[in-house]
JSON list of C-alpha atoms in Angstrom, two decimals:
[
{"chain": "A", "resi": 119, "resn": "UNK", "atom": "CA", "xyz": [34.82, 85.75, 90.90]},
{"chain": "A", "resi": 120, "resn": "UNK", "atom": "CA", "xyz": [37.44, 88.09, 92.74]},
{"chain": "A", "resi": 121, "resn": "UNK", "atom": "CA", "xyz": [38.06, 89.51, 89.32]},
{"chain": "A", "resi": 122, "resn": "UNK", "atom": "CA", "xyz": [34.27, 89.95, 88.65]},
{"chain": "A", "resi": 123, "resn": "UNK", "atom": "CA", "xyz": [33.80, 92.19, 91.57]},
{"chain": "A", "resi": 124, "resn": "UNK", "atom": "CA", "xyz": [37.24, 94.00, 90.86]},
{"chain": "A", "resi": 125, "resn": "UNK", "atom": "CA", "xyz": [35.69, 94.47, 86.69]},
{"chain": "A", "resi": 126, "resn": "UNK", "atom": "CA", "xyz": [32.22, 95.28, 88.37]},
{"chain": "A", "resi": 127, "resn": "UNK", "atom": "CA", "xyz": [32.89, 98.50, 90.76]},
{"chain": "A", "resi": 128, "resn": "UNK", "atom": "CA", "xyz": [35.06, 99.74, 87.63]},
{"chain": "A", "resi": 129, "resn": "UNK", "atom": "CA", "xyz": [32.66, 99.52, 84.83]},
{"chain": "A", "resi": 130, "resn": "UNK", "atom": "CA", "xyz": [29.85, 100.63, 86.86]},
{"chain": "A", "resi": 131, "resn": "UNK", "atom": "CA", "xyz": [32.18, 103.80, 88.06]},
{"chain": "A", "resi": 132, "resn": "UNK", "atom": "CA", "xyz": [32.79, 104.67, 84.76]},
{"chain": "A", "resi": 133, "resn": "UNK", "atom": "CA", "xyz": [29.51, 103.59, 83.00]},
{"chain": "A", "resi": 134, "resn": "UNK", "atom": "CA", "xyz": [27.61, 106.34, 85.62]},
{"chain": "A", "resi": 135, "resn": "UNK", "atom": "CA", "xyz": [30.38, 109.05, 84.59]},
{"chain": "A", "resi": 136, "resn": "UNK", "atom": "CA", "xyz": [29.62, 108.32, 81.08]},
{"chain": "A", "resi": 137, "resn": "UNK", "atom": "CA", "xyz": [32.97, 107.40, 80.26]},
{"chain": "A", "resi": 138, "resn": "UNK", "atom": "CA", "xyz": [32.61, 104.93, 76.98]},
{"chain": "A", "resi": 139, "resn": "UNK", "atom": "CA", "xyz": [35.72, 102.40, 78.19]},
{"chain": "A", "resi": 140, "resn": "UNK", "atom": "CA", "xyz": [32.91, 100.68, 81.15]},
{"chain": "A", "resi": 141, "resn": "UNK", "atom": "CA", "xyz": [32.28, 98.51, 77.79]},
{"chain": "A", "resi": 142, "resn": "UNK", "atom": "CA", "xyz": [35.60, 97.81, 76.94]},
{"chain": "A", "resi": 143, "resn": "UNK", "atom": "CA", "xyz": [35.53, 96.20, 80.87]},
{"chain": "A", "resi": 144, "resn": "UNK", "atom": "CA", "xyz": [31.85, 94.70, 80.70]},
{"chain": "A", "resi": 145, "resn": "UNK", "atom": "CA", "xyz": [33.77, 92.94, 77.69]},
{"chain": "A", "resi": 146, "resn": "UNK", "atom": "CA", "xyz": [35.81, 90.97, 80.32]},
{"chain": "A", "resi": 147, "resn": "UNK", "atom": "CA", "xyz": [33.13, 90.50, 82.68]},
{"chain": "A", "resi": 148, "resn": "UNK", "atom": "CA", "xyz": [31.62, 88.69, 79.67]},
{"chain": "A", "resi": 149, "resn": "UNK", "atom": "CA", "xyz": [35.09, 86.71, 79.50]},
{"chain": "A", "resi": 150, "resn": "UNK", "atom": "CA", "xyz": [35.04, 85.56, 83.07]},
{"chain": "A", "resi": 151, "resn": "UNK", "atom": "CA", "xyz": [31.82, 84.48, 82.30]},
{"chain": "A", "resi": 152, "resn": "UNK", "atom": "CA", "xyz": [32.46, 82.26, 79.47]},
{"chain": "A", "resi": 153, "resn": "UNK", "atom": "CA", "xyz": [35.69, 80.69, 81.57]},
{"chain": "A", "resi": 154, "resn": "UNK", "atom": "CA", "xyz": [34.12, 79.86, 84.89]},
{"chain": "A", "resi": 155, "resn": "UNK", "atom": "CA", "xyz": [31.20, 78.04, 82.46]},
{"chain": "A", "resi": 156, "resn": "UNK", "atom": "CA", "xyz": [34.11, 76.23, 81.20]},
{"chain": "A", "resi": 157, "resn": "UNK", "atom": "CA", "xyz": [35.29, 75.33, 85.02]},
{"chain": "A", "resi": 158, "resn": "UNK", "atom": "CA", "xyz": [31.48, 73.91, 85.51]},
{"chain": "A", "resi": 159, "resn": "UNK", "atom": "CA", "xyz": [31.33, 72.15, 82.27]},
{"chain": "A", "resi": 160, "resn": "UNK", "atom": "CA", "xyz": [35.08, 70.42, 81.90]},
{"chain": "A", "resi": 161, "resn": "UNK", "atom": "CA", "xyz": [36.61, 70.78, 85.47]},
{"chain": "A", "resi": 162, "resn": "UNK", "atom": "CA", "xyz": [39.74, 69.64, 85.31]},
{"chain": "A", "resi": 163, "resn": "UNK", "atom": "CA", "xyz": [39.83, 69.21, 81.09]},
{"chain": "A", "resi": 164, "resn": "UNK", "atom": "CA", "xyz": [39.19, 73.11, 81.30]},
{"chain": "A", "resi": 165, "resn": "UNK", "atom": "CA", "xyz": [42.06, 73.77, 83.79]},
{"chain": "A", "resi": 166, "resn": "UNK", "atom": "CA", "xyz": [44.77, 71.54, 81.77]},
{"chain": "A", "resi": 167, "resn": "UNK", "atom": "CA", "xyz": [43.66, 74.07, 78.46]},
{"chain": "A", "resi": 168, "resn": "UNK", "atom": "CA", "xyz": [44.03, 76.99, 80.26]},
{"chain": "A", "resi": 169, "resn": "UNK", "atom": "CA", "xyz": [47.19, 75.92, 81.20]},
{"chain": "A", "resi": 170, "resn": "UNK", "atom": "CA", "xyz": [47.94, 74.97, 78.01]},
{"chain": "A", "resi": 171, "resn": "UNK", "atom": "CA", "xyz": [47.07, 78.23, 76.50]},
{"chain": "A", "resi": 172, "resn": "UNK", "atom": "CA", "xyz": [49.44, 80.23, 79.13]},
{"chain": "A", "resi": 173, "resn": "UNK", "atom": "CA", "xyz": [52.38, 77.83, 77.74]},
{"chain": "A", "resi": 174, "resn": "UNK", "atom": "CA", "xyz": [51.37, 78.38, 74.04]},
{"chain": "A", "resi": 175, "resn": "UNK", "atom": "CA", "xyz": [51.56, 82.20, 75.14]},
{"chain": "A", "resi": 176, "resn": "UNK", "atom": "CA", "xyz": [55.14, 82.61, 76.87]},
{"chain": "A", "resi": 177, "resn": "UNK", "atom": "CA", "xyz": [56.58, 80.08, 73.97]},
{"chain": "A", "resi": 178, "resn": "UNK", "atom": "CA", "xyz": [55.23, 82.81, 71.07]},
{"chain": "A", "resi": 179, "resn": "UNK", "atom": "CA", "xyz": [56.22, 85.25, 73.45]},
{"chain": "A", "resi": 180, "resn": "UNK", "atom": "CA", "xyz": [60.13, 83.97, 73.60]},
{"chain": "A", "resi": 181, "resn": "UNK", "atom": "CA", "xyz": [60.37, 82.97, 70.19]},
{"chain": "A", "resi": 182, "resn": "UNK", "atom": "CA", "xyz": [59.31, 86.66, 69.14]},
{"chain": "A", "resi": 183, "resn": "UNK", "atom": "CA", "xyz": [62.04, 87.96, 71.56]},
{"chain": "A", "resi": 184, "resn": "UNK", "atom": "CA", "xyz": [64.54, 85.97, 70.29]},
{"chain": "A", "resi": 185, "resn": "UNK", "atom": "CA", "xyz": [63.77, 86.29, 66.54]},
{"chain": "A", "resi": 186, "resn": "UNK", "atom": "CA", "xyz": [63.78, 90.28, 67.27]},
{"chain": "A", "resi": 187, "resn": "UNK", "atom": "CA", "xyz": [66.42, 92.69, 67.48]},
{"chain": "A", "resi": 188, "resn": "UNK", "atom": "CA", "xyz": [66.12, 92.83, 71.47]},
{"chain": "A", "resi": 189, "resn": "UNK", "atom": "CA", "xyz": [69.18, 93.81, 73.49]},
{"chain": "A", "resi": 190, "resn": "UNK", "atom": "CA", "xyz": [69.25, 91.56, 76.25]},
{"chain": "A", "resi": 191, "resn": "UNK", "atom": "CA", "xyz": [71.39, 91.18, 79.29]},
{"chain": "A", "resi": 192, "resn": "UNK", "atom": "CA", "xyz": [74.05, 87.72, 79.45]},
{"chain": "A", "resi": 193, "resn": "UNK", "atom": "CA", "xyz": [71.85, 86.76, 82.40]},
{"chain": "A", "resi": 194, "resn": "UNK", "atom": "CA", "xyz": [68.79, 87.78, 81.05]},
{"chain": "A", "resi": 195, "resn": "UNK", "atom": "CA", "xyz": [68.98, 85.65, 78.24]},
{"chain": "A", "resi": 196, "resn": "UNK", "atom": "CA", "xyz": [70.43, 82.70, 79.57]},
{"chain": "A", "resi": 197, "resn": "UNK", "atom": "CA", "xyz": [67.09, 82.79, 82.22]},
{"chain": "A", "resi": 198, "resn": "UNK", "atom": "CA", "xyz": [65.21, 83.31, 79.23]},
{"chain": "A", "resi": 199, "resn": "UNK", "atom": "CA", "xyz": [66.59, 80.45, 77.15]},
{"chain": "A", "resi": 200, "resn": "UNK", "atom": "CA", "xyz": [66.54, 78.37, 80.07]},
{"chain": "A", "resi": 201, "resn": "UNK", "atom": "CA", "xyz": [62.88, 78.83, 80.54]},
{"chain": "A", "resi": 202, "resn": "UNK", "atom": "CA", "xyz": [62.35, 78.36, 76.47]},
{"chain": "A", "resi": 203, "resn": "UNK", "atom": "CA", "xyz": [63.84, 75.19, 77.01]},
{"chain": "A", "resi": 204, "resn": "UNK", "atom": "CA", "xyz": [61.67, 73.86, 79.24]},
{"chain": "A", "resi": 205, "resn": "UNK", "atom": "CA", "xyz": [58.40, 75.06, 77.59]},
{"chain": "A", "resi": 206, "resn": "UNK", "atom": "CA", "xyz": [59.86, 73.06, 74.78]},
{"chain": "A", "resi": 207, "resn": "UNK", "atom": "CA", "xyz": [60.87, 70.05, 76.25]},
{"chain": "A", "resi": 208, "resn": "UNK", "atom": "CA", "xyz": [57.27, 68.36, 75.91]},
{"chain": "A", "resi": 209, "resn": "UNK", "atom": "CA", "xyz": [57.54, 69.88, 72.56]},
{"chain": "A", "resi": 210, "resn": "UNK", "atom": "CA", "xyz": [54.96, 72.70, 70.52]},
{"chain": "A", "resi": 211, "resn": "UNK", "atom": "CA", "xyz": [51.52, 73.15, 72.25]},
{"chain": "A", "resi": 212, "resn": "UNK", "atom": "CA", "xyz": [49.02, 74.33, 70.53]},
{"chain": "A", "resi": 213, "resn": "UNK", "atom": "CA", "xyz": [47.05, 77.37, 71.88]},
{"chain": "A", "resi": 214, "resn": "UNK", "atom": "CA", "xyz": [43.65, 76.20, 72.31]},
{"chain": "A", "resi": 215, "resn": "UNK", "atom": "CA", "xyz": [41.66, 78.56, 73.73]},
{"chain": "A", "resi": 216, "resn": "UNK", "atom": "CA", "xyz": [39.61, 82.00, 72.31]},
{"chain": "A", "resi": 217, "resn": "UNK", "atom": "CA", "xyz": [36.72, 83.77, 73.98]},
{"chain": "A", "resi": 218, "resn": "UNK", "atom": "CA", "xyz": [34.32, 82.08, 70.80]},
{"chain": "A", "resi": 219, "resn": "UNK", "atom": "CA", "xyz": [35.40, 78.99, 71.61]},
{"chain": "A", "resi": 220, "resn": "UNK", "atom": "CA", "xyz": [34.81, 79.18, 75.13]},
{"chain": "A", "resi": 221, "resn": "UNK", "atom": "CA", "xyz": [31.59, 80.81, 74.86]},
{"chain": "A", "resi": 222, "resn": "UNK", "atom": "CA", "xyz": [30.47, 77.73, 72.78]},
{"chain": "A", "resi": 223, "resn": "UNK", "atom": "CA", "xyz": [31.10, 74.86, 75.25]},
{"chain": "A", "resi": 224, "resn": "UNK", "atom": "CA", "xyz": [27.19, 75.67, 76.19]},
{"chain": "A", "resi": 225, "resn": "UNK", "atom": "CA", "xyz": [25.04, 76.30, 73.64]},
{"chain": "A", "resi": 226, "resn": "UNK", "atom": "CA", "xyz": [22.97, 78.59, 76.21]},
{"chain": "A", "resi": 227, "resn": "UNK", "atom": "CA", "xyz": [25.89, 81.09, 76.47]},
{"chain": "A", "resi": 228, "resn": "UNK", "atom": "CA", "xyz": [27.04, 80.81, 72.73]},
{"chain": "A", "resi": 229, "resn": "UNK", "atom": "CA", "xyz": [24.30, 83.42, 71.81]},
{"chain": "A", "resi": 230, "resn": "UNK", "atom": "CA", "xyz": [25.86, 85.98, 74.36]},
{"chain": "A", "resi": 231, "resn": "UNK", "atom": "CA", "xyz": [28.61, 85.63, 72.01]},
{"chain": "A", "resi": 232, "resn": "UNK", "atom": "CA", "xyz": [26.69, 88.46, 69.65]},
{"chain": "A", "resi": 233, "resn": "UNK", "atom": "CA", "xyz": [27.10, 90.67, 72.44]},
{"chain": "A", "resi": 234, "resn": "UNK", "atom": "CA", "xyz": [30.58, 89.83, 73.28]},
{"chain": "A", "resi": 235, "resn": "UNK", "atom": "CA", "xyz": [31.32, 90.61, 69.83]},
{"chain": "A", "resi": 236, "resn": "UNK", "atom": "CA", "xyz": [29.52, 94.52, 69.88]},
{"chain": "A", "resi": 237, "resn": "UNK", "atom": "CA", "xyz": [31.41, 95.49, 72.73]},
{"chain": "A", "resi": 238, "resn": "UNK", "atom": "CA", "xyz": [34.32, 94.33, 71.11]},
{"chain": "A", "resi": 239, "resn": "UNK", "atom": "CA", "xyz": [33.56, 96.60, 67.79]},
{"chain": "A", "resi": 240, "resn": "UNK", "atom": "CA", "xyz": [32.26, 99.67, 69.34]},
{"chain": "A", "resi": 241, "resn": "UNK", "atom": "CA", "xyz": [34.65, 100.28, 72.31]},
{"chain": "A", "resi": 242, "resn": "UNK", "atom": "CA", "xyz": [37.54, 97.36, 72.79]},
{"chain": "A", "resi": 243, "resn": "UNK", "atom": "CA", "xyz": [39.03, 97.77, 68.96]},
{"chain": "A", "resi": 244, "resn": "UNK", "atom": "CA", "xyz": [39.59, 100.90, 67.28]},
{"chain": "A", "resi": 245, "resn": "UNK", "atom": "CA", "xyz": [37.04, 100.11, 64.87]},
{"chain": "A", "resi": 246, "resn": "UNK", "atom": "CA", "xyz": [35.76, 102.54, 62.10]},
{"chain": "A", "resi": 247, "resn": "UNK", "atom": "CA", "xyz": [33.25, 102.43, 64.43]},
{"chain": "A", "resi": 248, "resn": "UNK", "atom": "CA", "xyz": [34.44, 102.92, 67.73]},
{"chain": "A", "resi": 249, "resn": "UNK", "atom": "CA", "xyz": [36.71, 105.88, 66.50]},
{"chain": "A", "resi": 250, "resn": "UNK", "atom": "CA", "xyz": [34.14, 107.54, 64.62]},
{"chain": "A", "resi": 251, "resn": "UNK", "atom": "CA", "xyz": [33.02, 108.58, 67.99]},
{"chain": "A", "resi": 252, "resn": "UNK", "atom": "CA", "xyz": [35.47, 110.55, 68.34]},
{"chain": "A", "resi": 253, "resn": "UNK", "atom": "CA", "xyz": [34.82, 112.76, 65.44]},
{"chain": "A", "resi": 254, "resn": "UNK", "atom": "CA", "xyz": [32.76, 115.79, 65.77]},
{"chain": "A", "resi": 255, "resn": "UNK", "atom": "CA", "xyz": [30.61, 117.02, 63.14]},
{"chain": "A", "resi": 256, "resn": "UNK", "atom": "CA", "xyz": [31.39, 121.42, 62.38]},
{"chain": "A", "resi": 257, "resn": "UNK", "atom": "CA", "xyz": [30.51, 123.66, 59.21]},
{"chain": "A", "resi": 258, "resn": "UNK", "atom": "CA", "xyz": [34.28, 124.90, 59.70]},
{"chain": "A", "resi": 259, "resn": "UNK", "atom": "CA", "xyz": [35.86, 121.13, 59.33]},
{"chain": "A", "resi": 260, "resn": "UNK", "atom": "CA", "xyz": [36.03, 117.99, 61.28]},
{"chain": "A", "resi": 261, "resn": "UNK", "atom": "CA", "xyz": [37.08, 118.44, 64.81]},
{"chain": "A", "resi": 262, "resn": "UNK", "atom": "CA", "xyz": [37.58, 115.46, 68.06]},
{"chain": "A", "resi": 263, "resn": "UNK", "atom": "CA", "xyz": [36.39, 115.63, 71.05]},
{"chain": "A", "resi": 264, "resn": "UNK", "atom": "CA", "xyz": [38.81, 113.90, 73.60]},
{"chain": "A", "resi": 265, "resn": "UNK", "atom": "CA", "xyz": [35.96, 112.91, 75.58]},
{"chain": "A", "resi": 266, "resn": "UNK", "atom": "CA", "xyz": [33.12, 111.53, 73.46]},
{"chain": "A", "resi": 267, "resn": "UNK", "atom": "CA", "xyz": [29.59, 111.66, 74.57]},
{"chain": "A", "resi": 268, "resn": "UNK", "atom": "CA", "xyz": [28.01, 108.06, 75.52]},
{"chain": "A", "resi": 269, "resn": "UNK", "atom": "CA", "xyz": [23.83, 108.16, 74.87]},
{"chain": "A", "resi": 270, "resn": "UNK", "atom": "CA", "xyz": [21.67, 107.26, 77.64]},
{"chain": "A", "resi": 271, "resn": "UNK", "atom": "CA", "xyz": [20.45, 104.50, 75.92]},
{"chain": "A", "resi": 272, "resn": "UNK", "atom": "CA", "xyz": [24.31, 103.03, 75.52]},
{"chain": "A", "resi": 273, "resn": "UNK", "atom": "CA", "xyz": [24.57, 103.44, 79.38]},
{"chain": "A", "resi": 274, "resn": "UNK", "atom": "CA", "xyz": [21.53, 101.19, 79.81]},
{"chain": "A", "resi": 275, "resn": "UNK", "atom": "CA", "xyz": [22.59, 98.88, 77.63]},
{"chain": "A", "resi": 276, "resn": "UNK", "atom": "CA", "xyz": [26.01, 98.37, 78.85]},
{"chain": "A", "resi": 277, "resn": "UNK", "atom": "CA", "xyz": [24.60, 98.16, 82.67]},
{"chain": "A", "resi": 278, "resn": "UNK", "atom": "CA", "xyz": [21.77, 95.17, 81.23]},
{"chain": "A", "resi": 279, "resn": "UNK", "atom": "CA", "xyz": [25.03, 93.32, 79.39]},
{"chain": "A", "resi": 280, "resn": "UNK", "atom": "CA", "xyz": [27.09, 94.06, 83.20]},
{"chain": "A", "resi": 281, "resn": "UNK", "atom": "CA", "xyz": [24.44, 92.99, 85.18]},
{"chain": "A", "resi": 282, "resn": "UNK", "atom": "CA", "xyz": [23.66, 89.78, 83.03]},
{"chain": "A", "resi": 283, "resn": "UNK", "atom": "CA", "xyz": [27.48, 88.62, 82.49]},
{"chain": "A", "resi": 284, "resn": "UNK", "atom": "CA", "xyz": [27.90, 89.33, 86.52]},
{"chain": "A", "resi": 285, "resn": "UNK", "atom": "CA", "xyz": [24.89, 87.30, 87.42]},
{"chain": "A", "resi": 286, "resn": "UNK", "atom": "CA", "xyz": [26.39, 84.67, 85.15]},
{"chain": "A", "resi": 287, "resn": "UNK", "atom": "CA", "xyz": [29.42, 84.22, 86.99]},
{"chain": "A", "resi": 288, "resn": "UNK", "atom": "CA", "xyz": [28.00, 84.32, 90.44]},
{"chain": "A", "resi": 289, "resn": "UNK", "atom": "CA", "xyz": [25.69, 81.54, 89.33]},
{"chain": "A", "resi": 290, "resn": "UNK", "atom": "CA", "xyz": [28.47, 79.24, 87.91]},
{"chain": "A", "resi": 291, "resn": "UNK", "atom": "CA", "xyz": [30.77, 80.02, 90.93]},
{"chain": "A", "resi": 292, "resn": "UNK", "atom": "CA", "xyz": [27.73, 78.91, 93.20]},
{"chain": "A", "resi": 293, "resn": "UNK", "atom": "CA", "xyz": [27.42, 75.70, 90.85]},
{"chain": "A", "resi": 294, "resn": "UNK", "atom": "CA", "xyz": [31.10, 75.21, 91.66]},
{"chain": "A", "resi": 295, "resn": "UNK", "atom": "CA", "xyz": [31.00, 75.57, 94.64]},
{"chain": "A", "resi": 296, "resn": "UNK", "atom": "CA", "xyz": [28.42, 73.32, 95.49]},
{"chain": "A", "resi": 297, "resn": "UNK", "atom": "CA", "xyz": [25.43, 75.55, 96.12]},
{"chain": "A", "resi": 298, "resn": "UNK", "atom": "CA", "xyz": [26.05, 78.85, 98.99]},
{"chain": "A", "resi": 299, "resn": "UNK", "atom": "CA", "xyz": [23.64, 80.69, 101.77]},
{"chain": "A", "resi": 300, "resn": "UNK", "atom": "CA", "xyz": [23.75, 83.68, 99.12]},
{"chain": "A", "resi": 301, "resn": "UNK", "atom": "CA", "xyz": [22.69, 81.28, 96.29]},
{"chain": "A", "resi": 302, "resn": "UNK", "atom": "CA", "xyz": [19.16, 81.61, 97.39]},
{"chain": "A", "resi": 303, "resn": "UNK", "atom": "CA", "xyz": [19.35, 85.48, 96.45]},
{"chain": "A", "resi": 304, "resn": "UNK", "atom": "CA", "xyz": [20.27, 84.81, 92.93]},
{"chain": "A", "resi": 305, "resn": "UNK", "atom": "CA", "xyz": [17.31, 83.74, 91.79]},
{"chain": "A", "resi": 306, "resn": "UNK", "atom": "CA", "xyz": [15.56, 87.15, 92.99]},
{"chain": "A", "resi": 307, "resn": "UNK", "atom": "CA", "xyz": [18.15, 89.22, 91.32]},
{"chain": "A", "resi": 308, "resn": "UNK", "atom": "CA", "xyz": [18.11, 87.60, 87.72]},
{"chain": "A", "resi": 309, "resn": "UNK", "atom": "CA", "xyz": [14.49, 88.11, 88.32]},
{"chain": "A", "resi": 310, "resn": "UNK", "atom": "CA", "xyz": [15.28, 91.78, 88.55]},
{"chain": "A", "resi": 311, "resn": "UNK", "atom": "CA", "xyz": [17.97, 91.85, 85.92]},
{"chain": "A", "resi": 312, "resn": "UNK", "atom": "CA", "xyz": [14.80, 90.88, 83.75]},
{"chain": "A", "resi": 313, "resn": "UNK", "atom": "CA", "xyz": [12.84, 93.53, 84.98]},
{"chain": "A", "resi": 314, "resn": "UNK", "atom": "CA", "xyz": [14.83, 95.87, 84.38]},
{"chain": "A", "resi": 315, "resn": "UNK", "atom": "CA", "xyz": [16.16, 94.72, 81.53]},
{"chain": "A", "resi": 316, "resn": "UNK", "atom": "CA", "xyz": [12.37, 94.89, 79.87]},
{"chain": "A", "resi": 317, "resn": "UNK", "atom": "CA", "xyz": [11.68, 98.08, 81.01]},
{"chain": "A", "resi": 318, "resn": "UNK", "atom": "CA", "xyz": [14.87, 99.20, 79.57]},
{"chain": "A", "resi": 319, "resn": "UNK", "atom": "CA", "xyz": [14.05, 97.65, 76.62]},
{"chain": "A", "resi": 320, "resn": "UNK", "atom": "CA", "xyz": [10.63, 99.43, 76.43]},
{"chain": "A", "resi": 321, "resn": "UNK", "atom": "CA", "xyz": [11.49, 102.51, 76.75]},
{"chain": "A", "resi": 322, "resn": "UNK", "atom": "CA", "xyz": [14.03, 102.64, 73.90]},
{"chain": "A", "resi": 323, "resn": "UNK", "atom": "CA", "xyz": [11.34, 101.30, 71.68]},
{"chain": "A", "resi": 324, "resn": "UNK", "atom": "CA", "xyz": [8.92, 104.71, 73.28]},
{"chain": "A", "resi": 325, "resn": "UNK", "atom": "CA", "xyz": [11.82, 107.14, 72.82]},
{"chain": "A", "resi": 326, "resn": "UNK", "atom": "CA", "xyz": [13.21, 106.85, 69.33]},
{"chain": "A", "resi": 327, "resn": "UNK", "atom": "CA", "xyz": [14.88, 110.27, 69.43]},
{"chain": "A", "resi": 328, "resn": "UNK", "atom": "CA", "xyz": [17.34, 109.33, 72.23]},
{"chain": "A", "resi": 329, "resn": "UNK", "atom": "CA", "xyz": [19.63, 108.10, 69.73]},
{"chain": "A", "resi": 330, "resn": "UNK", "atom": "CA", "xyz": [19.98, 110.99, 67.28]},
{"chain": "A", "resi": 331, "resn": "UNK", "atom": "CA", "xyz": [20.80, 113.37, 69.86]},
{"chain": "A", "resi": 332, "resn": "UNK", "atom": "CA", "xyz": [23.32, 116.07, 69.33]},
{"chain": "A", "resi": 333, "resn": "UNK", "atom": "CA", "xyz": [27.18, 117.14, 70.55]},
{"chain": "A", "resi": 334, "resn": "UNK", "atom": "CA", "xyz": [26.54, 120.21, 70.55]},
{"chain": "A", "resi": 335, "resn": "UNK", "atom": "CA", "xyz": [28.91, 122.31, 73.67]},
{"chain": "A", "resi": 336, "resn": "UNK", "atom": "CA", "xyz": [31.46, 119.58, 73.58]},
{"chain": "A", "resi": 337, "resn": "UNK", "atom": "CA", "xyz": [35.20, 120.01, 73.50]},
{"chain": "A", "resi": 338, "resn": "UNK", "atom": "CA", "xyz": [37.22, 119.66, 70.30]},
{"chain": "A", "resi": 339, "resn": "UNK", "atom": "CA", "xyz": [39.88, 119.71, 69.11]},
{"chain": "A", "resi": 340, "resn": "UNK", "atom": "CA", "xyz": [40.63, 120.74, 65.23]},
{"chain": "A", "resi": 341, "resn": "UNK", "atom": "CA", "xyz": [41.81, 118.73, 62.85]}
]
């Protein structure tokens, strides 16, 4: 939750300065999300995988340094090997978890998966896609533009996927938790996500031009 509100106030920051990254961070709102559904759903099943995973992780991670050409300190690596030894004393674990995998313990939040998956294409990875934003269109040659344009309609729709991951983990920490004074306030804001969401949704469908709209006056830089 704590990291929720810490991913919130910066995506929204940066989603109102139309700076394109507020969907690389909705992306891990969407991941907190999908791991405090596995907290409700598994408990302590959930915990032991998570712990599990952060195991598999510093194994791969000590087995790459060591099968490297890294120029460690005598101390260093005897810590290190010290610590590789007891990772390996229960022998090889498996890493177990993924944000698909997670997303599917309900089948409810499996379809938010789709949208998990665009923000990962178009901002998160340096996709065809997310880097031909940086490309800028001129009759002298291709130029970038160090600061792309984001359209209006990509700022709403980042805010309705921030708001509805958000909402999701305040409801599943409230499950958790056993039910809060403030859990009686959720209900009115999902009802308001929704409003918004279909008015949003409504006028996209009214303006079709919003999306073909020019960069024209922005800095380049030639190729």
């Amino acid at each position: 939750m704590a990291r929720t509100v810490s991913n919130l106030k910066a995506a929204l920051t940066l989603a109102h300065a139309g700076q394109i990254i507020a969907r690389t961070i909705t992306r891990c709102v969407f991941e907190n999300l999908y791991w405090v559904v596995g907290l409700v759903e598994d408990g302590d099943k959930f915990v032991k995988q998570m712990r599990d995973d952060e195991l598999s992780h510093r194994q791969s991670m000590g087995q790459t340094i060591f099968s490297g050409e890294y120029q460690l300190g005598e101390s260093v690596e005897e810590r290190l090997r010290a610590v590789m030894r007891d990772l390996n004393r229960n022998g090889p674990i498996t890493k177990m978890l993924s944000p698909k995998a997670v997303a599917g313990i309900r089948d409810d939040f499996k379809r938010s998966y789709i949208f998990y998956a665009q923000l990962s294409s178009d901002s998160a990875h340096p996709s065809v896609t997310a880097l031909n934003r940086y490309v800028v269109a001129d009759p002298q040659g291709p130029g970038f533009d160090t600061n792309p344009v984001i359209r209006p309609s990509e700022v709403a729709e980042t805010l309705k996927y921030l708001s509805m991951s958000a909402l999701g983990v305040c409801v599943a920490v409230n499950q958790i938790l056993g039910g809060t004074t403030g859990g009686e306030q959720l209900q009115a804001r999902a009802m308001r996500h929704d409003e918004l969401s279909n008015r949003t949704r409504a006028e996209s469908k009214r303006d079709g031009t919003i999306a073909g709209r020019g960069r024209c006056g922005r800095r380049r830089v030639r190729a």
